[in-house]
XYZ file of C-alpha atoms in Angstrom:
745
model
C 48.690 48.405 -20.928
C 48.787 45.756 -18.439
C 46.295 44.462 -19.397
C 42.586 45.064 -19.182
C 41.624 41.496 -19.211
C 44.345 39.636 -17.579
C 43.773 40.791 -14.037
C 43.149 37.505 -12.354
C 44.517 35.622 -9.441
C 45.625 32.264 -10.722
C 48.224 30.385 -8.719
C 49.389 27.571 -10.949
C 53.165 27.616 -10.981
C 55.000 28.065 -14.242
C 58.484 26.644 -14.202
C 60.081 28.691 -16.937
C 61.136 32.324 -16.740
C 62.348 34.534 -19.550
C 66.107 34.385 -19.893
C 67.930 37.365 -18.424
C 69.057 39.902 -20.980
C 68.512 43.328 -22.409
C 65.202 43.540 -24.272
C 65.389 45.857 -27.281
C 62.757 48.124 -28.727
C 61.711 45.767 -31.489
C 59.468 42.810 -30.731
C 60.551 39.262 -31.563
C 59.752 37.964 -35.035
C 56.029 37.518 -35.463
C 54.548 34.050 -35.556
C 52.402 33.348 -38.572
C 48.703 33.807 -37.948
C 47.032 30.411 -38.217
C 43.619 30.500 -39.910
C 41.418 27.957 -41.693
C 41.995 27.469 -45.403
C 40.773 30.375 -47.456
C 41.032 32.975 -44.674
C 43.566 35.750 -44.288
C 44.240 38.383 -41.647
C 45.362 41.762 -42.921
C 46.319 45.092 -41.420
C 43.751 47.868 -41.733
C 45.088 50.571 -39.401
C 48.655 50.551 -38.085
C 50.931 52.652 -35.897
C 48.341 53.221 -33.186
C 49.031 53.668 -29.487
C 47.043 51.780 -26.852
C 43.840 51.368 -28.878
C 41.294 49.552 -26.741
C 37.886 49.803 -28.407
C 36.545 50.057 -31.940
C 33.130 50.657 -33.464
C 31.807 51.442 -36.924
C 29.429 54.304 -37.576
C 26.515 53.555 -39.946
C 28.273 55.535 -42.696
C 31.356 53.258 -42.511
C 33.844 55.423 -40.632
C 35.694 53.567 -37.896
C 35.973 55.155 -34.446
C 39.014 54.007 -32.456
C 39.125 54.582 -28.706
C 42.497 54.778 -26.976
C 43.116 53.874 -23.360
C 44.522 57.303 -22.522
C 41.320 59.102 -23.574
C 41.876 59.911 -27.235
C 39.461 58.925 -30.019
C 40.533 58.812 -33.652
C 38.679 58.141 -36.904
C 39.670 55.921 -39.836
C 37.755 56.987 -42.950
C 38.075 56.106 -46.640
C 41.316 54.234 -46.066
C 42.971 57.042 -44.064
C 43.615 57.536 -40.368
C 42.609 61.143 -39.823
C 45.364 63.285 -38.299
C 43.121 65.202 -35.911
C 41.635 63.487 -32.864
C 37.859 63.228 -32.825
C 38.199 64.102 -29.145
C 40.839 63.986 -26.416
C 39.582 63.630 -22.834
C 42.890 62.420 -21.402
C 42.648 64.970 -18.585
C 39.427 63.236 -17.472
C 40.570 59.630 -17.837
C 42.322 57.577 -15.176
C 44.856 55.662 -17.241
C 46.288 53.360 -14.565
C 46.784 49.608 -15.032
C 43.573 48.166 -16.520
C 41.733 51.456 -16.197
C 41.207 53.947 -18.990
C 38.847 54.695 -21.863
C 37.667 51.159 -22.636
C 34.289 51.478 -24.348
C 32.934 53.443 -27.314
C 29.625 53.419 -29.198
C 28.091 55.488 -31.987
C 24.386 56.254 -32.219
C 22.731 53.949 -34.813
C 21.240 57.014 -36.540
C 24.628 58.754 -36.859
C 25.262 61.359 -38.196
C 21.636 62.503 -38.247
C 21.774 61.899 -34.497
C 25.416 62.897 -34.041
C 26.120 61.238 -30.676
C 29.191 59.279 -29.643
C 29.349 57.511 -26.246
C 32.569 57.140 -24.238
C 32.934 54.827 -21.215
C 35.944 55.393 -18.966
C 37.393 55.394 -15.454
C 37.340 58.946 -14.169
C 39.843 61.172 -12.337
C 37.582 63.731 -10.611
C 39.007 67.110 -9.667
C 41.037 66.755 -6.478
C 42.499 63.337 -7.337
C 45.996 62.544 -8.543
C 46.128 62.300 -12.329
C 46.243 58.598 -13.283
C 46.602 57.728 -9.613
C 46.493 54.187 -8.231
C 43.885 54.774 -5.532
C 40.193 53.970 -5.737
C 38.283 55.762 -8.480
C 34.863 55.954 -10.114
C 33.697 55.584 -13.723
C 31.270 57.301 -16.013
C 29.669 57.244 -19.441
C 29.517 60.517 -21.337
C 27.740 61.473 -24.536
C 29.537 63.821 -26.916
C 28.210 65.470 -30.069
C 29.985 65.294 -33.429
C 30.421 68.631 -35.196
C 28.664 68.992 -38.562
C 31.099 71.771 -39.491
C 33.964 69.242 -39.589
C 31.912 66.591 -41.401
C 31.326 64.988 -37.987
C 35.017 64.074 -37.703
C 35.568 66.048 -34.492
C 33.435 66.535 -31.412
C 31.900 69.931 -30.732
C 34.265 71.700 -28.343
C 32.797 71.911 -24.865
C 34.937 73.083 -22.001
C 32.455 71.676 -19.468
C 31.187 68.121 -19.241
C 27.676 68.807 -18.006
C 26.179 66.720 -15.242
C 23.236 64.722 -16.481
C 21.671 64.279 -19.919
C 18.045 64.974 -20.651
C 15.862 65.654 -23.695
C 16.066 69.375 -22.944
C 19.805 69.398 -22.275
C 21.388 70.850 -25.381
C 24.951 70.599 -24.051
C 27.459 69.177 -26.496
C 28.854 66.921 -23.772
C 26.965 65.424 -20.832
C 27.269 62.625 -18.285
C 24.856 59.816 -19.132
C 25.911 57.437 -16.313
C 27.914 58.375 -13.234
C 26.534 61.802 -12.394
C 27.490 61.008 -8.802
C 30.870 59.543 -9.713
C 32.640 62.334 -7.860
C 35.497 62.685 -5.389
C 33.159 62.725 -2.375
C 31.933 59.233 -3.295
C 35.383 57.662 -3.720
C 36.157 55.423 -0.778
C 39.912 55.914 -0.632
C 41.434 57.922 -3.482
C 44.985 57.010 -2.400
C 44.506 53.232 -1.942
C 42.866 50.517 -4.033
C 43.032 47.909 -1.235
C 40.945 49.660 1.436
C 37.953 47.331 1.645
C 36.574 49.229 4.648
C 35.732 52.249 2.489
C 34.009 51.003 -0.677
C 33.324 53.663 -3.276
C 29.748 54.630 -4.158
C 28.595 53.299 -0.788
C 26.513 55.420 1.584
C 28.734 54.155 4.397
C 30.921 57.114 3.424
C 28.263 59.515 4.730
C 27.188 57.431 7.689
C 24.134 55.700 6.223
C 23.400 52.437 4.432
C 22.851 51.412 0.839
C 24.502 52.563 -2.342
C 24.943 55.984 -3.897
C 22.585 56.563 -6.810
C 24.170 56.715 -10.289
C 27.726 56.069 -9.108
C 30.059 53.525 -10.743
C 32.785 52.318 -8.339
C 36.244 51.425 -9.635
C 38.076 50.613 -6.407
C 40.409 48.065 -7.986
C 43.074 48.682 -10.646
C 41.041 46.242 -12.739
C 37.484 44.886 -13.103
C 36.082 48.282 -13.980
C 34.029 49.351 -16.992
C 34.301 47.734 -20.420
C 31.767 47.666 -23.251
C 29.045 50.117 -24.257
C 26.835 48.868 -27.105
C 23.448 49.571 -28.650
C 20.771 46.901 -28.538
C 18.507 45.974 -31.413
C 15.812 48.290 -30.044
C 18.105 51.326 -29.889
C 18.626 51.155 -26.131
C 22.094 51.249 -24.632
C 23.812 48.372 -22.802
C 26.758 49.141 -20.490
C 29.111 46.751 -18.705
C 30.644 47.416 -15.282
C 32.889 45.031 -13.321
C 32.850 44.338 -9.601
C 35.477 47.052 -8.994
C 37.039 44.800 -6.357
C 40.548 43.557 -5.864
C 41.778 40.440 -7.629
C 44.530 39.535 -5.156
C 42.428 38.460 -2.196
C 38.932 37.814 -0.901
C 37.480 41.309 -1.138
C 34.097 41.938 0.562
C 33.455 44.752 -1.921
C 32.719 42.050 -4.522
C 29.497 41.215 -2.678
C 27.832 44.327 -4.123
C 27.571 42.518 -7.461
C 24.687 40.528 -5.936
C 22.667 43.623 -4.980
C 20.609 45.399 -7.653
C 20.978 48.567 -5.590
C 24.620 48.762 -6.698
C 25.846 49.291 -10.258
C 28.881 47.008 -9.695
C 29.214 43.652 -11.446
C 26.321 44.385 -13.768
C 25.160 44.778 -17.313
C 23.069 47.943 -17.364
C 20.414 48.952 -19.896
C 19.518 52.629 -20.222
C 17.896 55.243 -22.406
C 20.645 56.639 -24.700
C 19.217 60.170 -24.468
C 18.461 60.529 -20.741
C 20.513 57.750 -19.123
C 17.470 56.575 -17.200
C 16.431 52.995 -16.555
C 13.749 51.500 -18.786
C 10.272 50.273 -17.802
C 10.856 46.887 -19.467
C 14.079 46.260 -17.523
C 13.815 43.245 -15.179
C 14.316 45.215 -11.929
C 12.548 48.454 -12.863
C 10.906 49.909 -9.737
C 9.016 52.853 -11.175
C 11.885 55.312 -10.725
C 14.052 55.515 -13.880
C 16.811 57.290 -11.924
C 17.248 54.455 -9.400
C 20.133 52.028 -9.706
C 17.870 48.969 -9.747
C 15.870 50.321 -12.683
C 19.049 50.315 -14.805
C 20.172 46.739 -14.004
C 19.777 44.033 -16.655
C 22.124 41.295 -15.327
C 24.007 40.895 -12.056
C 26.569 38.706 -10.299
C 29.402 39.367 -12.761
C 33.123 39.694 -12.024
C 34.730 41.362 -15.038
C 32.365 41.528 -18.037
C 34.942 43.445 -20.064
C 33.582 42.513 -23.497
C 30.035 41.519 -24.364
C 28.062 41.542 -27.598
C 24.384 41.691 -28.505
C 22.843 38.749 -30.311
C 21.282 39.856 -33.605
C 18.916 36.887 -33.283
C 17.335 37.454 -29.860
C 18.661 40.846 -28.736
C 20.265 39.480 -25.577
C 23.770 40.338 -24.326
C 26.286 37.488 -24.518
C 28.853 38.312 -21.876
C 32.487 37.294 -21.608
C 33.128 37.250 -17.845
C 36.829 37.012 -16.959
C 37.293 34.414 -14.232
C 39.317 34.217 -11.035
C 40.857 30.896 -10.126
C 39.755 28.414 -12.722
C 37.048 29.283 -15.234
C 36.228 31.686 -18.057
C 32.527 32.156 -18.746
C 30.130 33.258 -21.451
C 26.829 34.188 -19.838
C 23.440 35.243 -21.139
C 19.880 35.575 -19.883
C 17.591 38.498 -19.141
C 17.535 39.459 -15.461
C 19.808 36.595 -14.441
C 22.137 36.467 -11.452
C 25.377 34.695 -12.429
C 26.445 34.327 -8.818
C 29.846 36.011 -8.488
C 31.532 36.086 -5.999
C 29.755 33.209 -4.262
C 29.696 31.138 -7.441
C 32.027 30.795 -10.397
C 30.565 29.013 -13.395
C 32.233 25.933 -14.850
C 31.543 23.623 -17.777
C 28.846 21.707 -15.920
C 27.019 24.454 -14.080
C 27.690 26.871 -11.236
C 30.454 26.015 -8.768
C 30.592 27.386 -5.229
C 33.528 29.766 -4.866
C 35.260 28.235 -1.859
C 37.332 31.256 -0.867
C 34.389 33.643 -0.597
C 32.344 30.915 1.047
C 34.816 30.536 3.929
C 37.470 33.274 4.086
C 35.737 36.085 5.996
C 32.629 36.307 8.154
C 31.136 38.955 5.897
C 31.566 36.996 2.677
C 30.644 33.608 4.146
C 27.461 35.030 5.676
C 26.308 36.595 2.406
C 27.206 33.550 0.335
C 25.407 31.254 2.790
C 22.253 33.286 2.197
C 22.581 32.746 -1.545
C 23.416 29.041 -1.171
C 20.295 28.595 0.954
C 18.181 29.608 -2.049
C 19.424 26.599 -3.994
C 21.331 26.314 -7.244
C 18.356 27.647 -9.221
C 18.979 31.086 -7.709
C 21.896 31.584 -10.103
C 22.251 31.086 -13.842
C 24.918 28.682 -15.089
C 27.204 29.775 -17.928
C 26.152 29.219 -21.507
C 29.750 28.102 -22.058
C 32.869 27.940 -19.883
C 36.430 26.705 -20.193
C 39.217 25.968 -17.753
C 42.284 28.210 -17.614
C 44.561 25.180 -17.717
C 43.317 24.063 -21.141
C 43.928 27.187 -23.115
C 42.733 30.515 -21.900
C 42.776 33.148 -19.213
C 41.049 36.343 -20.381
C 37.800 35.773 -22.251
C 35.932 38.322 -24.352
C 32.648 37.882 -26.185
C 33.297 39.254 -29.655
C 30.626 39.216 -32.346
C 27.982 37.077 -33.985
C 28.679 36.531 -37.661
C 25.657 37.562 -39.725
C 27.136 37.770 -43.206
C 27.225 35.232 -46.009
C 30.825 35.621 -47.194
C 32.226 33.196 -44.647
C 31.387 29.499 -45.201
C 28.148 28.146 -43.749
C 29.669 26.656 -40.582
C 30.563 30.170 -39.401
C 27.223 31.791 -40.130
C 25.225 32.643 -36.973
C 28.262 31.650 -34.881
C 29.471 33.654 -31.892
C 33.140 34.521 -32.239
C 34.981 35.036 -28.962
C 38.600 35.711 -28.108
C 41.150 35.310 -25.322
C 43.725 38.038 -24.878
C 46.132 35.997 -22.755
C 46.263 33.056 -25.155
C 46.070 35.133 -28.338
C 43.368 33.185 -30.106
C 39.911 33.617 -31.624
C 37.396 30.752 -31.459
C 33.706 30.466 -32.203
C 30.612 28.885 -30.676
C 27.806 27.171 -32.515
C 24.457 26.474 -30.852
C 22.124 23.521 -31.310
C 18.327 23.780 -31.270
C 18.357 23.674 -27.455
C 20.917 26.459 -27.210
C 23.757 24.160 -26.154
C 27.069 25.676 -27.215
C 29.997 23.882 -28.880
C 33.366 25.559 -29.254
C 35.558 25.361 -32.375
C 39.072 26.602 -33.078
C 39.385 29.408 -35.601
C 42.512 31.581 -35.395
C 45.738 31.174 -33.411
C 48.528 33.718 -32.843
C 46.172 36.401 -34.098
C 48.276 39.336 -32.876
C 52.040 38.952 -32.688
C 53.460 40.018 -29.313
C 50.087 41.024 -27.966
C 46.477 39.999 -27.964
C 43.007 40.915 -29.248
C 41.144 43.416 -27.045
C 38.014 44.044 -29.123
C 36.335 42.165 -31.991
C 33.403 43.408 -34.060
C 31.717 42.812 -37.411
C 32.386 45.459 -40.053
C 29.950 46.861 -42.618
C 31.508 44.493 -45.180
C 30.503 41.594 -42.837
C 34.158 40.717 -42.169
C 35.497 40.426 -38.627
C 37.661 43.306 -37.416
C 39.719 43.192 -34.257
C 41.880 45.567 -32.253
C 45.310 44.336 -31.199
C 47.308 45.560 -28.255
C 50.990 44.677 -28.682
C 52.881 43.673 -25.578
C 56.120 45.412 -24.813
C 55.714 48.278 -27.290
C 52.449 49.923 -26.151
C 51.401 49.983 -29.807
C 48.263 48.766 -31.479
C 46.716 48.000 -34.817
C 43.368 47.096 -36.318
C 43.179 43.926 -38.419
C 40.541 42.347 -40.643
C 39.839 38.669 -41.329
C 38.727 38.038 -44.913
C 37.625 34.886 -46.660
C 38.829 34.554 -50.263
C 38.245 30.952 -51.265
C 37.961 27.477 -49.871
C 41.024 26.211 -51.710
C 43.451 29.085 -51.396
C 44.615 31.065 -48.393
C 46.030 34.553 -48.959
C 49.799 34.827 -48.590
C 51.448 36.396 -45.546
C 53.383 39.610 -46.194
C 56.242 40.675 -43.942
C 58.229 43.820 -44.742
C 61.357 44.941 -42.897
C 64.000 47.551 -43.583
C 67.491 48.435 -42.381
C 68.080 51.204 -41.505
C 64.716 52.876 -41.004
C 66.125 56.354 -40.459
C 69.120 58.520 -41.368
C 70.203 61.510 -43.422
C 70.013 61.651 -47.239
C 71.198 60.063 -49.377
C 69.934 57.125 -47.300
C 70.454 53.619 -48.663
C 67.892 51.191 -47.272
C 67.952 47.427 -47.629
C 64.405 46.092 -47.738
C 63.494 42.495 -47.047
C 60.426 40.340 -47.577
C 61.888 37.595 -45.401
C 59.098 36.139 -43.319
C 56.587 36.393 -46.137
C 55.114 33.027 -46.974
C 52.266 31.103 -48.523
C 50.152 29.136 -46.005
C 49.388 26.588 -48.726
C 53.145 25.933 -49.099
C 52.879 25.188 -52.790
C 52.694 28.494 -54.589
C 55.237 30.844 -56.071
C 55.072 34.326 -54.586
C 55.634 37.575 -56.472
C 56.560 40.851 -54.833
C 55.691 44.474 -55.482
C 57.234 47.351 -53.548
C 56.299 51.030 -53.503
C 58.782 53.128 -51.538
C 56.659 56.194 -50.881
C 58.811 58.555 -52.950
C 57.666 57.345 -56.357
C 60.124 54.462 -56.550
C 59.019 50.860 -57.095
C 60.515 47.386 -57.324
C 59.466 43.798 -57.995
C 62.498 42.256 -56.283
C 62.000 40.202 -53.152
C 64.682 42.101 -51.228
C 65.407 45.379 -53.030
C 67.758 48.200 -52.127
C 66.455 51.741 -52.452
C 68.139 55.129 -52.035
C 66.153 58.024 -50.586
C 67.555 61.344 -51.802
C 65.243 63.814 -50.083
C 64.164 64.530 -46.542
C 60.767 63.268 -45.461
C 58.775 60.453 -43.891
C 57.985 57.686 -46.379
C 55.761 54.622 -46.134
C 57.167 51.669 -48.028
C 54.522 49.060 -48.877
C 55.161 45.437 -49.799
C 52.390 43.588 -51.638
C 52.751 39.833 -51.960
C 50.726 37.860 -54.514
C 50.373 34.097 -54.894
C 49.814 32.168 -58.120
C 46.023 32.407 -57.716
C 46.217 36.209 -57.432
C 45.436 36.366 -53.720
C 47.345 39.248 -52.132
C 48.362 40.653 -48.788
C 50.385 43.712 -47.769
C 52.694 44.976 -45.061
C 54.415 48.305 -44.602
C 57.382 49.962 -42.924
C 58.063 53.640 -42.252
C 61.333 55.252 -43.353
C 62.375 58.600 -41.876
C 64.922 60.514 -43.967
C 66.697 63.529 -42.523
C 66.788 62.341 -38.948
C 68.663 59.652 -36.984
C 66.970 57.671 -34.251
C 68.110 58.470 -30.709
C 69.752 56.000 -28.330
C 68.297 55.196 -24.902
C 70.553 53.903 -22.115
C 69.475 52.612 -18.692
C 72.212 53.260 -16.147
C 70.433 51.913 -13.052
C 69.203 49.436 -12.064
C 71.322 46.940 -13.926
C 69.736 44.085 -15.787
C 69.054 41.091 -13.525
C 68.823 43.083 -10.279
C 66.753 41.580 -7.478
C 64.050 43.129 -5.309
C 61.626 42.315 -2.503
C 57.975 43.345 -2.264
C 57.761 46.847 -0.825
C 61.216 47.909 -2.023
C 61.640 51.313 -3.635
C 63.391 50.938 -6.993
C 65.437 53.983 -7.974
C 66.177 54.311 -11.700
C 68.088 56.663 -13.984
C 69.161 56.771 -17.609
C 70.055 58.928 -20.577
C 69.006 59.608 -24.131
C 71.253 60.946 -26.868
C 70.473 62.026 -30.407
C 72.764 62.998 -33.290
C 70.620 65.966 -34.245
C 69.201 67.036 -30.859
C 72.052 66.182 -28.507
C 71.234 65.020 -24.932
C 67.538 64.332 -24.376
C 65.838 65.287 -21.121
C 62.435 65.915 -19.596
C 59.435 64.671 -21.561
C 61.766 63.241 -24.236
C 62.556 60.424 -21.799
C 59.643 58.239 -20.688
C 59.795 55.292 -18.321
C 57.364 52.413 -18.026
C 57.205 49.628 -15.471
C 55.743 46.443 -16.957
C 54.633 43.809 -14.472
C 54.838 40.244 -15.803
C 52.521 37.780 -14.072
C 52.380 34.132 -15.103
C 51.723 34.176 -18.852
C 50.402 37.710 -19.066
C 51.600 41.279 -18.749
C 50.325 44.369 -16.911
C 51.360 47.508 -18.741
C 51.294 51.064 -17.414
C 51.814 49.973 -13.844
C 54.035 53.021 -13.477
C 54.970 55.832 -15.868
C 57.486 58.613 -15.433
C 59.283 61.254 -17.474
C 62.817 62.581 -17.119
C 66.228 61.140 -16.426
C 65.416 59.532 -13.079
C 62.681 58.490 -10.684
C 61.525 55.738 -8.359
C 58.598 53.396 -7.763
C 57.311 51.056 -5.060
C 57.281 47.332 -5.865
C 53.731 45.933 -5.526
C 52.566 42.555 -4.272
C 50.779 41.038 -7.255
C 50.909 37.320 -6.580
C 53.456 34.620 -7.306
C 55.321 34.110 -10.565
C 55.852 37.807 -11.162
C 58.793 39.849 -12.388
C 59.314 43.426 -13.455
C 60.456 44.880 -16.745
C 61.654 48.487 -16.589
C 61.765 50.293 -19.944
C 63.170 53.662 -21.006
C 62.063 55.279 -24.280
C 64.000 58.197 -25.750
C 62.116 60.227 -28.377
C 63.664 62.967 -30.505
C 61.984 66.085 -31.899
C 61.277 64.276 -35.167
C 59.297 61.547 -33.422
C 61.884 58.782 -33.768
C 62.447 56.735 -30.653
C 64.489 53.979 -29.087
C 63.496 51.778 -26.168
C 65.702 49.727 -23.876
C 64.482 47.492 -21.069
C 65.992 45.630 -18.130
C 64.535 42.700 -16.241
C 64.249 42.769 -12.457
C 63.556 39.538 -10.600
C 62.119 39.005 -7.115
C 63.877 37.470 -4.156
C 61.827 34.392 -3.344
C 61.369 31.894 -0.548
C 60.343 28.269 -0.839
C 57.249 27.862 1.345
C 55.876 24.357 1.936
C 52.366 23.593 3.153
C 51.589 20.272 4.825
C 48.799 18.601 6.755
C 48.755 16.004 9.500
C 47.628 13.502 8.375
C 48.785 14.128 4.815
C 46.951 14.489 1.511
C 44.289 16.839 2.857
C 43.009 20.006 1.217
C 44.149 23.559 1.950
C 43.264 26.911 0.429
C 46.251 28.908 -0.770
C 45.366 32.387 -2.037
C 41.955 31.332 -3.213
C 42.972 28.025 -4.792
C 42.255 24.584 -3.394
C 45.459 22.524 -3.185
C 46.166 19.031 -1.864
C 48.993 18.969 0.676
C 51.888 18.724 0.637
C 52.778 21.402 -1.903
C 55.544 23.983 -2.218
C 55.292 27.504 -3.615
C 57.998 30.027 -4.519
C 56.733 33.288 -3.005
C 58.346 36.728 -3.422
C 59.948 37.985 -0.221
C 57.767 40.609 1.437
C 54.511 39.116 0.142
C 51.379 38.574 2.208
C 49.319 35.476 1.392
C 45.974 34.070 2.526
C 46.031 30.484 3.774
C 43.036 28.569 5.036
C 42.361 25.093 6.386
C 38.749 23.861 6.095
C 37.253 23.387 9.555
C 36.219 19.839 8.732
C 37.380 17.298 6.173
C 35.478 14.048 6.290
C 35.453 12.895 9.907
C 38.438 15.065 10.877
C 38.351 18.523 12.431
C 40.918 21.294 12.189
C 43.083 21.593 15.307
C 45.871 24.094 14.663
C 48.415 25.630 12.322
C 52.093 25.241 13.179
C 52.483 29.045 13.316
C 49.586 29.377 15.777
C 47.311 31.142 13.321
C 43.567 30.712 12.975
C 42.147 28.260 10.438
C 42.018 31.152 7.957
C 44.787 33.733 8.330
C 47.542 35.549 6.510
C 51.251 34.829 6.413
C 54.067 37.213 5.541
C 57.238 36.049 3.801
C 59.973 37.890 5.692
C 63.115 36.247 4.303
C 64.442 33.880 1.686
C 64.872 30.885 3.991
C 62.536 27.905 3.391
C 59.567 27.727 5.773
C 56.976 24.999 6.356
C 53.415 25.559 7.575
C 51.528 22.503 8.810
C 47.797 22.230 9.522
C 46.973 19.521 12.052
C 43.656 17.683 12.072
C 42.088 15.318 14.575
C 42.424 11.606 13.934
C 38.691 11.262 13.322
C 38.347 8.483 15.908
C 35.518 8.613 18.430
């Protein structure tokens, strides 16, 4: 998926690009997970697809939410084959949208409710379309007849929950998240028609109980129970990340549900009398608001010590924030918190009349009108997509980790933790690096065994897994197990060469022993055994590695006997092809299989992966069949496209091939007269002169402050206003110069 957290608009230039070449189905070799001595990370659930959210029920079963709308259960060491529920026909699974939040009632299964938070495709919209959408939170009921492992079938998702509503499925939030309240269902950039706004019906204010998701990102995220059994829900600003979007201003208004943490009754969905903005009407938007002024609060957690949400708010140009405080306004989009307080967001303060007017009103109230972050860090020093994970409340981990808040960054693939002094001042500490090979952590929780569990989304493969971090001893770290096999499929008798290469001991001083089980009754203690499979079937080979102090770790690989993997081939476009923004890319390819012959239709799936700076946006475009086309988007500088074809045979084996497409670019230089003055380029303050490589066909915001010191803005060399847009129409270098007065009287 593209991903959930990494939708930002950062403009620092990265000089290196991935070398041109065909990218195969398998990811590069995994880097070793780096943990403190005595800790180990181990796989718990593998072979998942696009898992985005996890939560434990009180009885220990693990619910796993998938971005496309499926929910699965892991129970007693087994991933159950049957979905708990599949609402994929309801879910808008485009870019960062999807099913992103899941919670289980704390009295489950006696109170058999499960809560699902997702971006919604109402009837009348294009399935998984890119236009503006709305979101909602539904409550489903687990079925006692299946030991609560499936939801009670309900062909209708009933509008509204209430104590007397006995429906198996009902809408808890977003009863008015309907097609009529979507601003522009075919465009996510139409700022003139904001969703859930009464402007759509000719009046003012915001639609009651409507969650806008105008942007491909910054939508819903976490749903979590508080200590008192009430339900907290996170909703982003729903505004675009590529430019100054006036729709972001609704985060500052308690009449809108955008850019908020909400707190509601888990049975009725109503606001609560002890909420900070409760106005006597539990159905009003304001009565449900707990915090406001947030940009993308994708992951938050509830402190077990004071009951308050600690919110990871994904930043725009410079800063990632962790925020907390009942009833607080965190200031977005007029402010963005930094490591010393709250910083005025210059682009929203100056770019448009609408945003500058609203921000000026907030600035006039003084800095005390907004709450500064509890902790913040700069993108340039190691992060770009923050999530608040979990407070550690167990006693198994050493004392320095107890009561700490663990948080993670998807873009940088690390987990760190915060400790707090007696005054609540936070200090950050490193914990785990490279925690999810070829991907990043997207959810982190504490399990019933008090260990940390986290969901991984793997880049490039659209696969996921759930991992656990265990502490074994202060003097010995568990070994790292890495199992591979060649081949992994074929007809019997199938000879497979297994390898433990990549397995290692983090302590670098212990002899490892190996134990293999091949899934058909065969075993081996060799490091790299050969095994012959004589019968047809799907077998899970498990490697267990043990060090000299008896610490163990395992890895596994699946062997399919009786079927050969297919071969995918991309015919067009060729690897290394160039494009401009707005081009239509036409693609075609084939899939062949020894058993099935030529593959067509749904057996061939295409995915467009948009690479942006150091992160990746999956599911930008999906297609089935031998051919298709897509429109190239404008998603900022330092972008390139990866087009992938996956061929899947009837036995479930698959092969993926990818090609890299690179943009035509132009070298655009920005200067000032006199030199060394500040300019705003796409939301970022830069000191002139500076040069940017911009994709041809792009539109960019540029702005010159009206005054700098004693000098006043006079003109741009292209005749544009102080703040205007430029379009890159060709690959020739262009210079834009802002001229200022001399400052002399």
